[in-house]
Every structure is written in C-alpha cells, then in structure tokens.
mmCIF file of C-alpha atoms and ligand atoms in Angstrom:
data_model
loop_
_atom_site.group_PDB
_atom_site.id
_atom_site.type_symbol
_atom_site.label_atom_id
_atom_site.label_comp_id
_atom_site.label_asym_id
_atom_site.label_seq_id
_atom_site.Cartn_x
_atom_site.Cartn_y
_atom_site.Cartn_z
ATOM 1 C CA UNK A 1 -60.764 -19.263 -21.789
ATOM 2 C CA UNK A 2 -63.167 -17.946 -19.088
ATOM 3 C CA UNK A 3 -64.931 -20.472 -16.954
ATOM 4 C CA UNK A 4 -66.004 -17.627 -14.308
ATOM 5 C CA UNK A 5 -69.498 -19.129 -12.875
ATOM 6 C CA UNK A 6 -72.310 -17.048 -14.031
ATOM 7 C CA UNK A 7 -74.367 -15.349 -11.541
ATOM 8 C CA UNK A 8 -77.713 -14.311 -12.295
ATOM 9 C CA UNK A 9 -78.752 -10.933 -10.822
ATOM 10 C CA UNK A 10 -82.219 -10.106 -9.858
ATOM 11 C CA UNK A 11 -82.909 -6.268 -10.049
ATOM 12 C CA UNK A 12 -79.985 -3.258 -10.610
ATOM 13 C CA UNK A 13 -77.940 -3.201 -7.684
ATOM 14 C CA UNK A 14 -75.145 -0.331 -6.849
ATOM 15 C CA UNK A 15 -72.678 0.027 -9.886
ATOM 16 C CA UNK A 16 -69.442 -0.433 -7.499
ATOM 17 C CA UNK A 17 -71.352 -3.861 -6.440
ATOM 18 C CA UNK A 18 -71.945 -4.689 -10.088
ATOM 19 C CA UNK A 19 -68.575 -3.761 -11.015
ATOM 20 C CA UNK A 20 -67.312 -5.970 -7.801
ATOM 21 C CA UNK A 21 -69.325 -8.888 -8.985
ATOM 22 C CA UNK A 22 -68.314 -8.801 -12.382
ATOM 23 C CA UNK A 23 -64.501 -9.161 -11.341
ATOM 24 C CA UNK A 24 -65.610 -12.717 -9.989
ATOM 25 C CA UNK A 25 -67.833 -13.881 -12.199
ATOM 26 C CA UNK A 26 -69.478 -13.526 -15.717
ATOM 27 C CA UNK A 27 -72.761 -11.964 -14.678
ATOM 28 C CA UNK A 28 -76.168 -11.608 -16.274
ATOM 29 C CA UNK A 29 -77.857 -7.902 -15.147
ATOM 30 C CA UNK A 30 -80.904 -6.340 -15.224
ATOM 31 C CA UNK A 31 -79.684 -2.617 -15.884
ATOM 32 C CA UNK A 32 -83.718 -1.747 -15.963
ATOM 33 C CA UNK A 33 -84.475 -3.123 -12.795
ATOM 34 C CA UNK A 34 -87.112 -5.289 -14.299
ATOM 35 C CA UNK A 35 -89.418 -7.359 -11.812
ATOM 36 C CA UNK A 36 -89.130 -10.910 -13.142
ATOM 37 C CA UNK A 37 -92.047 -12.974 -12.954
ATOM 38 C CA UNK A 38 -91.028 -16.564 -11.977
ATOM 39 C CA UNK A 39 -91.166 -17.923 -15.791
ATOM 40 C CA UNK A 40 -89.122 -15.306 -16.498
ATOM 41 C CA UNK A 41 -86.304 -15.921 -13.363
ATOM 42 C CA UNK A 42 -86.618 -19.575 -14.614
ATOM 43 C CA UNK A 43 -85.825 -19.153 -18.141
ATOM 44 C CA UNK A 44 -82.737 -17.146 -17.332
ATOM 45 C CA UNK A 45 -81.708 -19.359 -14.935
ATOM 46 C CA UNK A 46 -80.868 -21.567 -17.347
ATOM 47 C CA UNK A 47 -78.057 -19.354 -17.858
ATOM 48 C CA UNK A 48 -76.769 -19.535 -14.655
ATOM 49 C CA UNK A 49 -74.856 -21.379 -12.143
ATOM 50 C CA UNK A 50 -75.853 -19.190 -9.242
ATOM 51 C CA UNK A 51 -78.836 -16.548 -8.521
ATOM 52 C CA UNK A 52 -78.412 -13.073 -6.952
ATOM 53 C CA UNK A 53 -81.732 -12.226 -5.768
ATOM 54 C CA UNK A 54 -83.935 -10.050 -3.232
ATOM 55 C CA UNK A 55 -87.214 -10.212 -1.751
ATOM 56 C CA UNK A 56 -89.210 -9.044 -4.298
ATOM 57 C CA UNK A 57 -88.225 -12.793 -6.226
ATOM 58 C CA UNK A 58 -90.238 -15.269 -4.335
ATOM 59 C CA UNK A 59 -88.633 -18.935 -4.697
ATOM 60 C CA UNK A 60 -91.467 -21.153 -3.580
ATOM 61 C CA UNK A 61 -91.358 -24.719 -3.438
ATOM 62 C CA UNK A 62 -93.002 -25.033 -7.044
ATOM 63 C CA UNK A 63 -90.342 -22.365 -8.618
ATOM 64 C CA UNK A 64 -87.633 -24.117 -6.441
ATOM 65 C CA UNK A 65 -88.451 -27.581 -7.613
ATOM 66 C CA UNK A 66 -88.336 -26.302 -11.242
ATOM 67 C CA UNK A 67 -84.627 -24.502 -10.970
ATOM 68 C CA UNK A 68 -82.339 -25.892 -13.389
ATOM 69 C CA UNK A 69 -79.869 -28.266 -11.615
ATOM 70 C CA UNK A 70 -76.825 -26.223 -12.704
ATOM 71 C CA UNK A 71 -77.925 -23.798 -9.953
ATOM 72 C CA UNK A 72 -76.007 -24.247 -6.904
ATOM 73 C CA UNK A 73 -77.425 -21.254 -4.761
ATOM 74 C CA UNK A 74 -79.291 -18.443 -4.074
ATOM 75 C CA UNK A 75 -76.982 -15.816 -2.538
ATOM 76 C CA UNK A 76 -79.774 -12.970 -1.475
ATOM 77 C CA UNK A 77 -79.110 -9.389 -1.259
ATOM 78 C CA UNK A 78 -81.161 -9.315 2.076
ATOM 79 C CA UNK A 79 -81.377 -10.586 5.882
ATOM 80 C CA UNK A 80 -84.813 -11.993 5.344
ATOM 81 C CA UNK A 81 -85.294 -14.676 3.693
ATOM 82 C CA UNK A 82 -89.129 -15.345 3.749
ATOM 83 C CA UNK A 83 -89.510 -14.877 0.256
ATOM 84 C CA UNK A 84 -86.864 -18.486 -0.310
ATOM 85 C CA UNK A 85 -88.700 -21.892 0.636
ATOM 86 C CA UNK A 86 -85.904 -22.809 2.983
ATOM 87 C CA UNK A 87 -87.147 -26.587 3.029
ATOM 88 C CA UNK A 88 -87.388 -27.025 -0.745
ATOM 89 C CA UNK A 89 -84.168 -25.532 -1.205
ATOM 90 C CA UNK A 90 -82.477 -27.793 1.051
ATOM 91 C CA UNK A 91 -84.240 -31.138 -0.355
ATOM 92 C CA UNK A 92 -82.783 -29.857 -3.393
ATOM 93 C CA UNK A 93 -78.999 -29.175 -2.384
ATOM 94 C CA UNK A 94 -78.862 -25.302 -3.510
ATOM 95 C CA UNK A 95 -77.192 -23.476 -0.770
ATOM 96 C CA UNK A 96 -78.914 -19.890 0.344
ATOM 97 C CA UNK A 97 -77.407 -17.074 2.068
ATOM 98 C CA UNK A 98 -78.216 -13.761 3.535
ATOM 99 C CA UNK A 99 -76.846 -10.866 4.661
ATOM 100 C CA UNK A 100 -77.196 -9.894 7.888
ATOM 101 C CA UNK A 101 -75.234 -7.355 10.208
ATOM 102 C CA UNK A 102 -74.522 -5.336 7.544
ATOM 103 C CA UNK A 103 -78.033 -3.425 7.309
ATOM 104 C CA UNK A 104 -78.374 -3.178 11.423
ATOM 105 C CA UNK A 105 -77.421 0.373 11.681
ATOM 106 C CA UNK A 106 -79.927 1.490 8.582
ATOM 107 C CA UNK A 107 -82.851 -0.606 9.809
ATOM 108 C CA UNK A 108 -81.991 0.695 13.608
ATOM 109 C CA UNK A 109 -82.106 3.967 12.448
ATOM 110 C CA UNK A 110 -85.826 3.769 10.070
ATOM 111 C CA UNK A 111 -87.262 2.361 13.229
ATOM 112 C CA UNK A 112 -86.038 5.067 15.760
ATOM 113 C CA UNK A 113 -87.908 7.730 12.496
ATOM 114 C CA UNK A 114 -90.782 5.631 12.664
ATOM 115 C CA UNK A 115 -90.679 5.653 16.573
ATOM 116 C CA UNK A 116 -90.173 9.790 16.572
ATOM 117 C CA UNK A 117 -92.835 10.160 13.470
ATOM 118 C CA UNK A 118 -95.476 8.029 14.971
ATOM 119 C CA UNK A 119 -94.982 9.760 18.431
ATOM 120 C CA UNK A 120 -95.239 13.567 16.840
ATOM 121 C CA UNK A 121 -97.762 12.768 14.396
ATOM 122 C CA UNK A 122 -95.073 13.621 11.634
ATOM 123 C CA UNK A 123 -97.447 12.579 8.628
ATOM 124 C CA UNK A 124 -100.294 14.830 9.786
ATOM 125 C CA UNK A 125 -97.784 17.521 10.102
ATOM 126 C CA UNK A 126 -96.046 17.235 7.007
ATOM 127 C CA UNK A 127 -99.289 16.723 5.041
ATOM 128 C CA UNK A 128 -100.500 20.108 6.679
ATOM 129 C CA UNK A 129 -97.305 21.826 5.531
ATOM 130 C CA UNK A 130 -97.396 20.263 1.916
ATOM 131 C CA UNK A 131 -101.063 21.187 1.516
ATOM 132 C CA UNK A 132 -100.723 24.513 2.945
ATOM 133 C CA UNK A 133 -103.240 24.164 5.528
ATOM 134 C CA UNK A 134 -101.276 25.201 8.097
ATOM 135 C CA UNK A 135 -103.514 27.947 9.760
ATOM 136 C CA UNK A 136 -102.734 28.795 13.542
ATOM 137 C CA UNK A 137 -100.056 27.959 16.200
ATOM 138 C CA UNK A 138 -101.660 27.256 19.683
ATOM 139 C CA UNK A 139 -100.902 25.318 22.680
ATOM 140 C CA UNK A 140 -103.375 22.365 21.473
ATOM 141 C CA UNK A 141 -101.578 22.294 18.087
ATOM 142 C CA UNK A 142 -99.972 18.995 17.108
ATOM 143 C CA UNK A 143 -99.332 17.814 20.361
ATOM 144 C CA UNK A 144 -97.705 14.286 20.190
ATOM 145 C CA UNK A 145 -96.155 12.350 22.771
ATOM 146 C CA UNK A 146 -92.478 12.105 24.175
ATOM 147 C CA UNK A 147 -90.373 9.884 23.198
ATOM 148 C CA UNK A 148 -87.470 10.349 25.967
ATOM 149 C CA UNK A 149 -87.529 7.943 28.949
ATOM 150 C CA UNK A 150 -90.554 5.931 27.577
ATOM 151 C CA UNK A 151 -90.087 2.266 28.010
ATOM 152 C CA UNK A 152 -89.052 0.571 24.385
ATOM 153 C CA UNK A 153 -90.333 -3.330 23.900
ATOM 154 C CA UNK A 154 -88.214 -4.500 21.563
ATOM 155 C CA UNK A 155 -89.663 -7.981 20.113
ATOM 156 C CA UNK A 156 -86.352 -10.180 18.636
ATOM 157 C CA UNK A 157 -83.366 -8.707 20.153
ATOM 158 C CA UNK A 158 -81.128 -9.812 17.159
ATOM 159 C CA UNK A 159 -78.978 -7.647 15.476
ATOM 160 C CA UNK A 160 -81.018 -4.565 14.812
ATOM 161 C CA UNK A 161 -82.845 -5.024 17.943
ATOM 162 C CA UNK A 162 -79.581 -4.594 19.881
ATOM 163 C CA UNK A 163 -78.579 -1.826 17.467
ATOM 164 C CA UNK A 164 -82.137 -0.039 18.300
ATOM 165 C CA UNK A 165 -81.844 -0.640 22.154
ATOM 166 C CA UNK A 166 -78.097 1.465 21.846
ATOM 167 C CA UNK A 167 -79.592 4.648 19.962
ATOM 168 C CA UNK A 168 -82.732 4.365 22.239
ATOM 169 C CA UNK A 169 -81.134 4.832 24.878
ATOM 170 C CA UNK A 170 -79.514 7.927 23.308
ATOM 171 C CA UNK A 171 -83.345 9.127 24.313
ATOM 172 C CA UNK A 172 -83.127 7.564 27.940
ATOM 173 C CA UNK A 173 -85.693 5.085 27.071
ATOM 174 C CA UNK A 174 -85.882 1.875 29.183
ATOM 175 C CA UNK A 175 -85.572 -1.248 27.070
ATOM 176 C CA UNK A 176 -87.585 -4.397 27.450
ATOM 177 C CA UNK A 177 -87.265 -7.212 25.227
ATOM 178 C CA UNK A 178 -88.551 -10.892 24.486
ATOM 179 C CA UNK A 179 -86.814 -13.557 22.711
ATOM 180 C CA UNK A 180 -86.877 -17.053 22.577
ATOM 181 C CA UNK A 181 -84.021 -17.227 25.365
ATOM 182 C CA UNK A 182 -82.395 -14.477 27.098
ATOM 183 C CA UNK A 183 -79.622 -12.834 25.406
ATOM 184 C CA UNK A 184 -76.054 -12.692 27.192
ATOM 185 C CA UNK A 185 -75.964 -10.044 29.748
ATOM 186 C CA UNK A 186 -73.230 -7.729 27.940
ATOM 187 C CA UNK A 187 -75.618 -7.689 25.159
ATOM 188 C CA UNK A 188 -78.390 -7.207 27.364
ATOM 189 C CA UNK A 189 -76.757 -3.990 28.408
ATOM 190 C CA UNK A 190 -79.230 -3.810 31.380
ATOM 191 C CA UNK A 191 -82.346 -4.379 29.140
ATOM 192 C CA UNK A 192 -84.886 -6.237 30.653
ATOM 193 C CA UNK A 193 -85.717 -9.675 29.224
ATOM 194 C CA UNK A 194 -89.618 -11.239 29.391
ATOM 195 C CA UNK A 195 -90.106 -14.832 28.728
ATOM 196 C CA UNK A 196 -93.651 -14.046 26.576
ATOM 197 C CA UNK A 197 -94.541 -11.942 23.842
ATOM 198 C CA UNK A 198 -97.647 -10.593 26.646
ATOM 199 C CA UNK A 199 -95.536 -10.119 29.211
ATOM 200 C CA UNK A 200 -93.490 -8.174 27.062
ATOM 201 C CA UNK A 201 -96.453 -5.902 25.997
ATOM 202 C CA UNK A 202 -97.624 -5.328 29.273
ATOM 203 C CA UNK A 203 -94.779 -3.355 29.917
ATOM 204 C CA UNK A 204 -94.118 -1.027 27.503
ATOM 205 C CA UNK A 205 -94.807 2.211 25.640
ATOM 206 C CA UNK A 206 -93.423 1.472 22.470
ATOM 207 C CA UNK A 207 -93.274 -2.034 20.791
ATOM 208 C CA UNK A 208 -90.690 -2.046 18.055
ATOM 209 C CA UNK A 209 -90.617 -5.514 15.749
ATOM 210 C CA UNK A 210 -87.602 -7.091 14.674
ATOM 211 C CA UNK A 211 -88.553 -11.212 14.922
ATOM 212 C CA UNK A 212 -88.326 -12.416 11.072
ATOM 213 C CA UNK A 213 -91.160 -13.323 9.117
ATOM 214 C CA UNK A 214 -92.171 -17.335 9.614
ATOM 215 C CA UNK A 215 -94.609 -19.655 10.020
ATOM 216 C CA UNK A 216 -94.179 -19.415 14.181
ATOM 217 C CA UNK A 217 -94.390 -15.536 13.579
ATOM 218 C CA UNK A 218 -97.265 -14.853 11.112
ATOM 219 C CA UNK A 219 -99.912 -12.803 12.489
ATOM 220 C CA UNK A 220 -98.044 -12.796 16.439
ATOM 221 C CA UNK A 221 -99.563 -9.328 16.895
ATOM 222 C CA UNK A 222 -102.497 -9.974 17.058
ATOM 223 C CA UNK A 223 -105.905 -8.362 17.973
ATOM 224 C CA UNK A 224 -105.715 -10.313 21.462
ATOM 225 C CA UNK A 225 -101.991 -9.047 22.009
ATOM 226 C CA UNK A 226 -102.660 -5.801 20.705
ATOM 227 C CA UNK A 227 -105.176 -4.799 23.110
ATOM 228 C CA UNK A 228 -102.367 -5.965 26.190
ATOM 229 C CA UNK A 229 -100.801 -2.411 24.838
ATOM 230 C CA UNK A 230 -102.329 0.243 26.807
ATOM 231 C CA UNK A 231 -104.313 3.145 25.016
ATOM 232 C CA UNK A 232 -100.964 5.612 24.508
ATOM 233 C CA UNK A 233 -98.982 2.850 23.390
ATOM 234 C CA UNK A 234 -96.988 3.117 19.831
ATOM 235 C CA UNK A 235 -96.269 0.095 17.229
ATOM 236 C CA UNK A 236 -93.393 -0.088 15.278
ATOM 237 C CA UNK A 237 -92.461 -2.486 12.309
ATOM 238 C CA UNK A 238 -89.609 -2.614 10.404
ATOM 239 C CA UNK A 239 -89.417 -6.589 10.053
ATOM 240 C CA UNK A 240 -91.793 -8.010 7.644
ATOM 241 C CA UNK A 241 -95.640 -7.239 7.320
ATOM 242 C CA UNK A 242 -96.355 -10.852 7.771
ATOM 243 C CA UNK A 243 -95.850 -10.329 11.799
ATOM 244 C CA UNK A 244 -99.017 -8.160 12.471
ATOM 245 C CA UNK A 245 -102.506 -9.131 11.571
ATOM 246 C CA UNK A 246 -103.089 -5.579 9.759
ATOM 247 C CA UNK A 247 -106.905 -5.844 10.822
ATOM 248 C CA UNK A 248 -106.390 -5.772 14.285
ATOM 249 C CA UNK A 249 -103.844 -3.125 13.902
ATOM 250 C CA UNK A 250 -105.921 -0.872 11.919
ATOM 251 C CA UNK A 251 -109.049 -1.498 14.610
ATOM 252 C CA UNK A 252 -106.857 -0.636 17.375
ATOM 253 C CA UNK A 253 -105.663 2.240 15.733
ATOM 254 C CA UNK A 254 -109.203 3.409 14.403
ATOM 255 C CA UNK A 255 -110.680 2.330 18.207
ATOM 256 C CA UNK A 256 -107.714 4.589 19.773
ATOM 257 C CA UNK A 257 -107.086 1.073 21.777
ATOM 258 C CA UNK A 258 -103.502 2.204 21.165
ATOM 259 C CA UNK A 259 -102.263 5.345 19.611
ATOM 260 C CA UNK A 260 -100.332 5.542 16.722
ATOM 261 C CA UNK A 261 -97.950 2.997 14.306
ATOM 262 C CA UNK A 262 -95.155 3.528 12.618
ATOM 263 C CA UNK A 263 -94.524 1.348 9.655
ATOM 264 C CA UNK A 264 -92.374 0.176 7.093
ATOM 265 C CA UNK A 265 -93.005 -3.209 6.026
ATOM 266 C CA UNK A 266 -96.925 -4.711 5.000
ATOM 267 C CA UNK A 267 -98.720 -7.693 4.266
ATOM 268 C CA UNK A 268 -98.938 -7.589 0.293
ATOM 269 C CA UNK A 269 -96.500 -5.195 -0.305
ATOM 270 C CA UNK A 270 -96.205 -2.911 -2.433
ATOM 271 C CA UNK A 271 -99.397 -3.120 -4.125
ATOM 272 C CA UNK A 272 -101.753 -4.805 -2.061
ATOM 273 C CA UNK A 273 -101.157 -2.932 1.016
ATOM 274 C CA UNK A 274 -104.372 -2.630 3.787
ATOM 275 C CA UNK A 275 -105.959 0.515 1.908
ATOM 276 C CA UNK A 276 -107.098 1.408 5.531
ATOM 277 C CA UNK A 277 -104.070 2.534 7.016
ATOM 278 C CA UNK A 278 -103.573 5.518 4.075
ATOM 279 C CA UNK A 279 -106.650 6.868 5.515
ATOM 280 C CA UNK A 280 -105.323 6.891 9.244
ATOM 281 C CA UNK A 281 -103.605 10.017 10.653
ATOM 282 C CA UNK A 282 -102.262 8.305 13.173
ATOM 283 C CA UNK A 283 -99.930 5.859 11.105
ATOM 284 C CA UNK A 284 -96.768 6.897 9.813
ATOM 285 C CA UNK A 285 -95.645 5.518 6.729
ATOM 286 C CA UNK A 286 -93.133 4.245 5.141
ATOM 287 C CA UNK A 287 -92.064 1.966 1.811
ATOM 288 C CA UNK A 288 -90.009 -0.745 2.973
ATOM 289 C CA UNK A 289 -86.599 1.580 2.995
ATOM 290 C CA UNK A 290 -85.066 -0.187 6.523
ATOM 291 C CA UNK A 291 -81.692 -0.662 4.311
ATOM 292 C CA UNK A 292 -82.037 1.851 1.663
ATOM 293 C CA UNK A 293 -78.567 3.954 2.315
ATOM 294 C CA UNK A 294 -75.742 3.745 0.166
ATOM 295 C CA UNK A 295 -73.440 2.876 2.345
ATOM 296 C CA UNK A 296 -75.674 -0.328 3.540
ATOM 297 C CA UNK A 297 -76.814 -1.034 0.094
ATOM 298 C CA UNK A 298 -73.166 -1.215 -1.118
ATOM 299 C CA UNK A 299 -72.485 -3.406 1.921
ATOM 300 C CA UNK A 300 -74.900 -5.698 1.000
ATOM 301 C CA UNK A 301 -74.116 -6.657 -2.442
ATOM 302 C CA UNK A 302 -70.107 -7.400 -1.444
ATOM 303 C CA UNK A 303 -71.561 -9.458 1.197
ATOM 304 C CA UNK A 304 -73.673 -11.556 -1.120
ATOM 305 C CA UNK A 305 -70.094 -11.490 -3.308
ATOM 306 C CA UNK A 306 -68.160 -12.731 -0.263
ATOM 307 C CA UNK A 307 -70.901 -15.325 -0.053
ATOM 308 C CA UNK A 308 -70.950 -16.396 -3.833
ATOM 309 C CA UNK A 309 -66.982 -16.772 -3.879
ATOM 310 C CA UNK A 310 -66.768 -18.755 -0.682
ATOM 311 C CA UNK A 311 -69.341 -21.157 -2.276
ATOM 312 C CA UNK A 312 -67.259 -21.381 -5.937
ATOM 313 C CA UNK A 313 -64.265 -22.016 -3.854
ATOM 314 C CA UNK A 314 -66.213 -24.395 -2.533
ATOM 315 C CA UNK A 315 -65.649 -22.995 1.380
ATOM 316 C CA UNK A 316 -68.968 -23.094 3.564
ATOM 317 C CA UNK A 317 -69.982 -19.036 3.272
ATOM 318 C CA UNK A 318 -70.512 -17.058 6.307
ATOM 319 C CA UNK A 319 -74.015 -16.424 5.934
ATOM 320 C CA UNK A 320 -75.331 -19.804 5.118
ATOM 321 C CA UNK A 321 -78.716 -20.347 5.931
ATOM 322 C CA UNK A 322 -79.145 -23.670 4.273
HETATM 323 C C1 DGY B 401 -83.880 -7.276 4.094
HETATM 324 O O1 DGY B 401 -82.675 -7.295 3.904
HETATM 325 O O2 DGY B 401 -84.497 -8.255 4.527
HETATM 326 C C2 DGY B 401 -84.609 -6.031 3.746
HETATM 327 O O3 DGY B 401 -85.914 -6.062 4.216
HETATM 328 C C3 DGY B 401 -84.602 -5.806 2.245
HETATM 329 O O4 DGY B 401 -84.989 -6.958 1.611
#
C-alpha cells in the first residue's frame, strides 16, 4: 500500500527535481506550468498533505485561513517569502520553508550584469545593434561609466550580499554596507559597515539591494533617500520590487538626479510593471531571472525536498521560517 504524503506542486519545476520528488512522495504536477488562481490552488489542495510553491502563488491570510487542515506546510521553491502571510500561517500550525544559500551565486552574479549593463548603457547599445541603427564610431559614442574601483553600497549583507561584495571586488570596488547590526568581521572581509540606510548612500557609487521584501522594507528607497545618491550614482535591485518606490526612481532617473538602474525585480510584476521605466534608456532591464540557472534551479527544488522529508519525518527542516 502507498501512504507516501502527497505534495502539491505549483508550476513545472526541473524534471531531475520532479523525478527526485516523486521518489518521496506521491506528487500532483503541473506539467503546463499553469498559473493557479487561488480557487484553483485551494481546490487541489484538497488533495494534498503538503504544497510546493513559488512566488508567483500568493498565500494571504484569506487563502491561508481557507487551506484544508490536512496541509501541514508550504515548502517554497524560493528565498523570499513575501508572497506567504508568515503570521497567518503560523496561527494556523502549517510550517513554511525557503531556500536560501543555494541561489547566492546566481543572484550575485544577475546583480554584478545589472551593475556592468546599467554602467555601459548595455540596453541602449544592444537596442542600437538589434535595430541596426548603429551608424558611426567616435570618441563620444556610448560612453558609460567604470565600474572598477567604484565604491559598491550593498543594502542587506546576507547571503548574496556577501556573495556580491567577493566578485566585486574581482573589479577592485570598495564595499560599503548597512544592516541591521554589523556582520562578523571575517565576513566583513574589510567592507565597511554604516549604521543607516543614509549614511550608507552617502557613500557610494553603486547601491545594490538585497534586504527582503517586508513591511519594515516597503518603499525604503525612497524619493528622500534617493536624492542622498549623488548625480553619477547607479541603483541596483535584485531583491523584490516592493523595496523602491518606482516613482521616485523613475523621477530620479528621468531628472538625471542619479544616473542609471539596473533592475530585475518590480512592484506588480510581471504585468503591471511602472510602464515608465520601458521608455528610459538609462534602465537596464531585466525579468526577475536572479536564480534562473540550471544548476541553481535544480538546487532549489532538492532543497525544498530536503525540507518536505525532514518535516514527514517529522525532524524540524533546515530552512524553517515558521
Ligand atoms: C527567490 O527565490 O526569492 C527568487 O526571487 C525566485 O522566487
């Protein structure tokens, strides 16, 4: 007789995870990589005695309230978890997990090509190219900024912050950070800490985000801290959209307060996006692809197994978040 849990799985995630998964438990799939709307996730829940999900499934207070009561957690295939109602899920005993440490390297390395393709004005370049509009060479052609031996801010030295500071300083660039609390020296690797989020952007060239998405971080750059940046000054994003008041950032960017972006998260995404920032040449863009290798994606999904089997063995998993 099988009495493998069943987990319920969001969108199509890499066959080897699937296959992985499937050892473990009885699964249900979504080979067409349907987005469920939340009547949908609930009525296959039913099914299930655990969920699989990412952030595209938003489990809000209302849709936690209404899971069935055979589900005992939601094991997401991501580090954020902005799109789970962490308080409703804990009133309601279902355990959630992430998986972090895992997607550092990928997210490191989007940010450092959002850095480079903000600083020389990549998607003006490329758009030339692909339009064949490219007309003349000349001195005043294209010209960008350097990257090498700029000063980095790097706003939540976590994980992929630290992971950005190392390959940053591949380019000699001086890193600056702000967290809550200072971060222990070996990690610190000589980077310099600032107890605010202004004193932080006083100081640097490039601000790269990595704080996660929450109630203390919605909107934290701000028009006010925005125009602390001074008028060369590059933003980069690879957290969540909900960190940057896209207004401001599209007026400083239109107002040339500072001088280019580099992003790859947005409020609304993906279809509600600030239309303003596809008309800006100085914005390079990107659709939400921090963790979109193979190897991290794989990584991900047995994480999220490791997760679910710790919790049917009834272990505390490693990446409990509630
Ligand atoms: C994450 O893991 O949080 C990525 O943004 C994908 O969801």
């Amino acid at each position: 007789m099988d009495n493998k849990p069943v987990v319920l799985v969001t969108r199509k995630l890499p066959d080897a995870v699937e296959i992985k998964l499937a050892e473990h438990f009885d699964v249900i799939l979504n080979p067409e990589d349907k987005l469920y709307s939340s009547d949908e996730l609930l009525q296959l829940a039913t099914r299930a005695d655990a969920i699989l999900p990412c952030h595209t499934e938003k489990f809000t207070a209302e849709t936690i309230a209404l899971l069935p009561t055979r589900i005992k957690a939601i094991a997401n295939f991501s580090v954020g978890v902005d799109h789970v109602d962490l308080e409703a899920a804990k009133q309601k005993q279902v355990i959630v997990t992430n998986t972090p440490d895992v997607l550092s390297d990928a997210t490191a390395e989007i940010a450092m090509l959002l850095m480079l393709g903000a600083a020389r004005r990549a998607s003006e370049g490329e758009r030339i190219m692909r339009t064949q509009q490219w007309k003349d060479w000349s001195p005043a052609f294209m010209v960008g900024q350097q990257i090498t031996g700029k000063r980095l801010g790097i706003l939540g030295m976590g994980r992929v912050g630290q992971v950005l500071a190392q390959r940053a300083r591949g380019f000699n660039m001086c890193i600056h950070y702000h967290n809550r609390h200072p971060i222990e020296d070996k990690l610190a690797a000589g980077a310099v800490y600032h107890d605010s989020v202004e004193a932080l952007l006083a100081e640097v060239d490039v601000l790269s985000i990595h704080c996660p998405a929450s109630l203390q971080t919605k909107g934290l750059i701000n028009s006010q801290r925005l125009a602390i940046l001074h008028s060369n000054a590059i933003v980069v994003n690879t957290s969540r959209g909900g960190v940057v008041d896209d207004d401001a950032l599209v007026n400083a960017l239109k107002s040339g307060s500072i001088a280019a972006a580099g992003l790859d998260v947005y409020n609304g995404e993906p279809d509600d996006i600030n239309p303003e920032y596809s008309h800006l040449d100085n914005v390079f863009l990107l659709p939400h692809i921090g963790s979109a290798t193979h190897e991290t994606r794989n990584a991900m999904g047995y994480r999220a197994i490791d997760n679910l089997i710790a919790i049917f063995n009834g272990e505390v998993p490693k990446d409990r978040v509630v």
